[in-house]
Coordinates of C-alpha atoms in Angstrom, one line a residue:
M1 CA -21.8 40.5 107.7
T2 CA -20.3 37.7 105.6
T3 CA -17.2 39.8 104.8
M4 CA -16.8 40.6 108.5
S5 CA -17.2 37.0 109.5
A6 CA -14.6 36.0 107.0
A7 CA -12.2 38.7 108.2
L8 CA -12.7 37.5 111.8
A9 CA -12.1 33.9 110.8
G10 CA -9.0 34.9 108.9
G11 CA -7.6 36.9 111.8
R12 CA -8.2 33.9 114.1
I13 CA -6.4 31.6 111.8
R14 CA -3.4 34.0 111.5
R15 CA -3.2 34.2 115.3
L16 CA -3.3 30.4 115.6
T17 CA -0.8 29.8 112.7
P18 CA 2.3 29.8 114.9
V19 CA 1.0 26.9 116.9
L20 CA -1.1 25.0 114.3
L21 CA 1.8 24.9 111.8
P22 CA 4.2 22.9 114.0
L23 CA 1.3 20.7 115.1
L24 CA 0.5 19.9 111.5
I25 CA 4.2 19.0 110.9
L26 CA 4.2 16.8 114.0
V27 CA 1.1 14.9 112.8
M28 CA 2.7 14.5 109.4
L29 CA 5.9 13.1 111.0
V30 CA 4.0 10.7 113.2
G31 CA 2.1 9.5 110.1
L32 CA 5.4 9.0 108.3
V33 CA 6.9 7.1 111.2
F34 CA 3.8 4.8 111.2
V35 CA 4.3 4.2 107.5
L36 CA 8.0 3.5 107.9
R37 CA 7.7 1.4 111.1
P38 CA 4.2 0.1 111.5
N39 CA 5.2 -1.6 114.8
T40 CA 5.4 1.8 116.4
M41 CA 1.6 2.0 116.4
S42 CA 1.4 0.4 119.8
Y43 CA 1.8 1.4 123.4
M44 CA 5.4 0.1 123.6
G45 CA 6.2 1.4 120.2
L46 CA 5.2 5.0 121.0
N47 CA 6.9 4.8 124.4
L48 CA 10.2 3.8 122.7
L49 CA 9.7 6.4 120.0
L50 CA 9.0 9.3 122.3
K51 CA 10.9 8.6 125.5
L52 CA 13.9 10.7 124.4
S53 CA 11.6 13.7 123.9
V54 CA 10.8 13.9 127.6
P55 CA 14.0 15.5 128.8
L56 CA 14.0 17.8 125.8
I57 CA 10.4 18.9 126.6
F58 CA 11.6 20.2 130.1
A59 CA 14.7 21.8 128.5
A60 CA 12.4 23.6 126.0
L61 CA 10.1 24.8 128.8
S62 CA 13.1 26.1 130.7
Q63 CA 14.3 28.0 127.6
M64 CA 10.7 29.2 127.0
L65 CA 10.6 30.9 130.4
I66 CA 13.9 32.6 129.7
I67 CA 12.7 33.7 126.2
S68 CA 9.5 35.0 127.8
Q69 CA 11.8 37.6 129.5
G70 CA 13.3 38.6 126.2
D71 CA 16.5 36.7 127.0
L72 CA 18.4 33.6 125.8
D73 CA 19.9 30.9 127.9
L74 CA 23.1 29.4 126.4
S75 CA 23.8 27.3 129.4
T76 CA 20.9 24.9 129.2
G77 CA 22.8 22.0 127.8
A78 CA 25.7 22.4 130.1
Y79 CA 23.4 22.7 133.2
V80 CA 21.5 19.5 132.1
G81 CA 24.8 17.7 132.0
F82 CA 25.8 19.1 135.4
V83 CA 22.5 17.8 136.9
T84 CA 23.1 14.3 135.4
C85 CA 26.5 14.2 137.2
I86 CA 25.0 15.2 140.5
S87 CA 22.3 12.5 140.0
A88 CA 24.9 9.8 139.2
V89 CA 27.3 10.7 142.0
Y90 CA 25.3 11.9 144.9
L91 CA 21.6 11.2 144.8
A92 CA 21.8 7.5 145.4
D93 CA 24.3 7.4 148.3
Q94 CA 24.2 11.0 149.6
P95 CA 20.8 12.3 148.8
I96 CA 20.8 15.2 151.2
L97 CA 24.1 16.5 149.7
G98 CA 22.8 15.9 146.2
W99 CA 19.5 17.7 146.7
S100 CA 21.3 20.6 148.5
I101 CA 23.6 21.1 145.5
L102 CA 20.6 20.9 143.0
I103 CA 18.6 23.4 145.1
G104 CA 21.7 25.7 145.3
S105 CA 22.1 25.5 141.5
V106 CA 18.5 26.5 140.9
L107 CA 18.9 29.5 143.3
L108 CA 22.0 30.4 141.3
Y109 CA 19.8 30.3 138.2
G110 CA 17.5 32.9 139.8
L111 CA 20.5 35.0 140.8
V112 CA 21.6 35.1 137.1
G113 CA 18.2 36.6 136.2
L114 CA 18.4 39.2 139.0
V115 CA 21.9 40.2 138.1
T116 CA 21.4 40.5 134.4
W117 CA 18.5 43.0 135.0
L118 CA 20.1 45.0 137.8
R119 CA 23.4 45.4 136.0
R120 CA 21.8 45.6 132.5
L121 CA 24.1 42.7 131.3
P122 CA 23.3 40.8 128.1
S123 CA 21.9 37.5 129.0
I124 CA 23.7 35.8 126.1
V125 CA 27.1 36.7 127.5
V126 CA 26.2 35.9 131.1
T127 CA 24.6 32.5 130.3
L128 CA 27.5 31.7 127.9
G129 CA 29.8 32.2 130.8
M130 CA 27.6 30.1 133.1
S131 CA 27.7 27.3 130.6
F132 CA 31.5 27.1 131.3
V133 CA 30.8 27.2 135.0
W134 CA 28.4 24.3 134.9
L135 CA 30.7 22.3 132.6
G136 CA 33.7 22.9 134.9
L137 CA 31.7 21.9 138.0
A138 CA 30.4 18.8 136.2
L139 CA 33.9 17.8 135.1
F140 CA 35.1 18.3 138.7
I141 CA 32.4 16.1 140.1
L142 CA 32.5 13.4 137.4
P143 CA 35.5 13.7 135.1
S144 CA 34.3 10.9 132.8
P145 CA 30.9 9.4 132.0
G146 CA 29.7 6.9 134.7
G147 CA 28.2 6.8 138.1
Q148 CA 24.8 5.4 138.9
A149 CA 21.4 7.2 139.0
P150 CA 19.2 6.3 142.0
D151 CA 16.8 3.4 141.4
W152 CA 13.6 5.6 141.7
L153 CA 14.9 7.8 139.0
V154 CA 15.8 4.9 136.7
A155 CA 12.3 3.5 137.3
L156 CA 10.5 6.8 136.5
P157 CA 10.8 6.8 132.7
R158 CA 9.9 3.1 132.7
L159 CA 6.5 3.7 134.2
R160 CA 3.5 2.3 132.3
P161 CA 0.5 4.5 133.1
A162 CA -2.9 3.6 131.8
F163 CA -4.2 4.4 128.3
M164 CA -1.1 6.3 127.0
P165 CA 2.7 5.9 127.4
F166 CA 4.6 8.0 130.0
P167 CA 6.0 10.5 127.4
I168 CA 2.5 11.4 126.2
W169 CA 1.1 11.8 129.7
T170 CA 4.2 14.0 130.6
A171 CA 3.6 16.2 127.6
I172 CA -0.1 16.6 128.4
V173 CA 0.5 17.5 132.1
C174 CA 3.2 20.0 131.2
V175 CA 1.0 21.7 128.7
I176 CA -2.0 21.9 131.1
V177 CA 0.1 23.2 134.1
L178 CA 1.9 25.9 132.1
E179 CA -1.0 26.9 129.9
F180 CA -3.0 27.7 133.0
G181 CA -0.1 28.8 135.2
L182 CA 1.7 31.0 132.6
M183 CA -0.8 31.9 129.9
R184 CA -4.2 32.1 131.6
S185 CA -3.5 33.2 135.2
S186 CA -3.0 36.7 136.4
A187 CA 0.4 35.8 137.9
G188 CA 1.5 34.4 134.5
V189 CA 0.4 37.5 132.7
V190 CA 2.5 39.6 135.1
L191 CA 5.5 37.3 134.7
R192 CA 5.3 37.5 130.9
G193 CA 4.7 41.2 131.1
A194 CA 8.2 41.6 132.7
G195 CA 9.7 40.4 129.5
G196 CA 7.2 42.0 127.0
N197 CA 7.0 45.5 128.4
P198 CA 9.1 45.9 131.5
Q199 CA 8.6 49.7 131.6
A200 CA 4.9 49.3 131.9
M201 CA 5.4 46.8 134.7
V202 CA 7.6 49.2 136.6
R203 CA 4.9 52.0 136.2
A204 CA 2.3 49.5 137.5
G205 CA 4.4 49.1 140.6
W206 CA 5.9 45.7 140.0
S207 CA 9.5 44.8 140.6
V208 CA 10.8 43.6 137.3
A209 CA 14.0 42.4 138.9
G210 CA 12.0 40.1 141.2
L211 CA 9.8 38.9 138.4
R212 CA 12.8 38.0 136.3
A213 CA 14.4 36.2 139.2
I214 CA 11.2 34.1 139.6
A215 CA 11.2 33.3 135.8
Y216 CA 14.8 32.2 136.0
L217 CA 14.1 30.2 139.1
L218 CA 11.3 28.4 137.3
A219 CA 13.5 27.9 134.3
G220 CA 16.2 26.3 136.6
V221 CA 13.6 23.9 138.0
C222 CA 12.5 22.8 134.5
A223 CA 16.2 22.4 133.4
M224 CA 16.9 20.4 136.6
I225 CA 14.0 18.1 135.9
S226 CA 15.3 17.6 132.4
G227 CA 18.7 16.6 133.7
L228 CA 17.2 14.2 136.2
L229 CA 15.0 12.5 133.6
L230 CA 17.9 12.2 131.2
S231 CA 20.0 10.7 134.0
G232 CA 17.1 8.2 134.6
L233 CA 17.0 7.3 131.0
T234 CA 20.8 6.7 130.7
T235 CA 21.1 5.4 134.3
S236 CA 24.3 7.4 134.6
G237 CA 25.8 10.9 134.2
A238 CA 28.2 12.7 131.9
P239 CA 29.3 16.3 131.7
N240 CA 28.9 16.5 127.9
I241 CA 25.8 14.4 127.6
A242 CA 23.5 17.2 126.4
P243 CA 25.4 20.0 124.6
S244 CA 22.8 20.0 121.8
Y245 CA 20.0 20.7 124.2
T246 CA 20.9 24.4 124.2
L247 CA 20.1 25.0 120.5
L248 CA 17.4 22.3 120.4
S249 CA 15.5 24.0 123.3
I250 CA 15.7 27.4 121.5
A251 CA 14.6 25.8 118.3
S252 CA 11.7 24.1 120.0
V253 CA 10.4 27.4 121.5
I254 CA 10.7 29.2 118.2
L255 CA 9.3 26.3 116.2
G256 CA 6.3 26.4 118.6
G257 CA 5.4 30.0 118.0
G258 CA 7.7 31.8 120.4
A259 CA 9.5 35.1 119.6
F260 CA 12.7 36.7 120.8
V261 CA 10.9 40.0 121.6
G262 CA 9.8 38.8 125.1
G263 CA 6.4 37.9 126.4
I264 CA 5.4 35.9 123.3
V265 CA 5.7 32.2 124.1
S266 CA 3.5 29.1 124.0
P267 CA 3.9 26.2 126.3
F268 CA 1.8 24.0 123.9
G269 CA 4.0 25.1 121.0
A270 CA 7.3 24.5 122.9
V271 CA 6.2 21.0 123.8
V272 CA 5.1 20.2 120.2
G273 CA 8.4 21.7 119.0
A274 CA 10.4 19.5 121.3
I275 CA 8.5 16.3 120.2
T276 CA 8.8 17.3 116.6
L277 CA 12.6 17.8 116.7
T278 CA 12.9 14.4 118.4
L279 CA 10.8 12.7 115.8
V280 CA 12.8 14.3 113.0
S281 CA 15.9 12.5 114.2
S282 CA 13.9 9.2 114.4
V283 CA 12.5 9.6 110.9
L284 CA 16.0 10.4 109.5
T285 CA 17.4 7.4 111.3
F286 CA 14.6 5.2 109.8
L287 CA 15.6 6.6 106.4
H288 CA 19.2 5.7 107.1
V289 CA 20.3 9.3 106.9
P290 CA 23.8 9.7 108.5
S291 CA 23.7 11.3 112.0
V292 CA 25.9 14.2 110.9
W293 CA 23.1 15.4 108.6
Q294 CA 20.3 15.1 111.2
I295 CA 21.1 18.4 113.1
G296 CA 21.2 20.2 109.7
A297 CA 17.9 18.7 108.9
Q298 CA 16.4 20.0 112.2
G299 CA 17.7 23.4 111.4
G300 CA 16.3 23.2 107.9
L301 CA 12.9 22.3 109.3
L302 CA 13.0 25.3 111.7
I303 CA 13.8 27.7 108.8
L304 CA 11.0 26.1 106.7
V305 CA 8.5 26.6 109.5
L306 CA 9.5 30.2 110.0
L307 CA 9.2 30.9 106.2
L308 CA 5.7 29.3 106.1
R309 CA 4.6 31.2 109.2
G310 CA 5.7 34.4 107.6
L311 CA 3.8 33.6 104.4
L312 CA 0.6 32.6 106.2
K313 CA 0.7 35.7 108.4
G314 CA 1.3 37.9 105.4
D315 CA 4.5 39.2 106.9
D316 CA 6.6 40.8 104.3
Q317 CA 9.5 41.7 106.6

């Protein structure tokens, strides 16, 4: 019985390793930040430290929905920049036109998911092409950084909710909504099944094309929120404001336990991964590491986590 209990406990730990490992690294980073900058151990300190993670959290959740279908979205960063331009140019003075463009862009996101499945096109190629489309449209709307985000959007990241800063509340709400909506509901299981085992879903009578369109639509909504929040933080828009979001969002999902095989994702892990990558930049800044090395450090952290995950799971591949 003791041996069986130990085996069950070991299996449970191995299953939780993909999520617990980045969480452990996040806790270590937060502890290091508190040691380097003790004044961050306050409501305002945490708010300043984590506010840049909020747009990346939504970009990571957008990428997570695409990865759940076994695809990759290489247009995330360009689309986020496009949304900041719409926000800075239209939402304040012509809100109906601005929201119409945003809704149309989200519908186009869903259309991409539909077309890639029906025509059996590789998502990497299609979304890479879409990244140029979004960038071109953004440059047409706002050729140079500027504009003005609407007042309500600028005020949103500056909210001071009770007990915890806005970024922490946002992370908690995102995790709760997607953990129950995507991981624990029957609809979420079906949606993930379209990426994990599409042939089985077809045999069960589901339309994989429709499910993939829904997943891409939801991804577009998350990416749109990311762009709006980024525009609120910067109070303006710029076509090239978020090119790094594409790779950072992919890294956040993989860091948080996701896999490229489809169907294997974790909203909690993606959120933790996004916050972790944001904190890595802050820690390196506090240590006076040049910014050109920070992206390399984030990549090194991702490789380290993957190696540790493989060792703890006993994966010898």
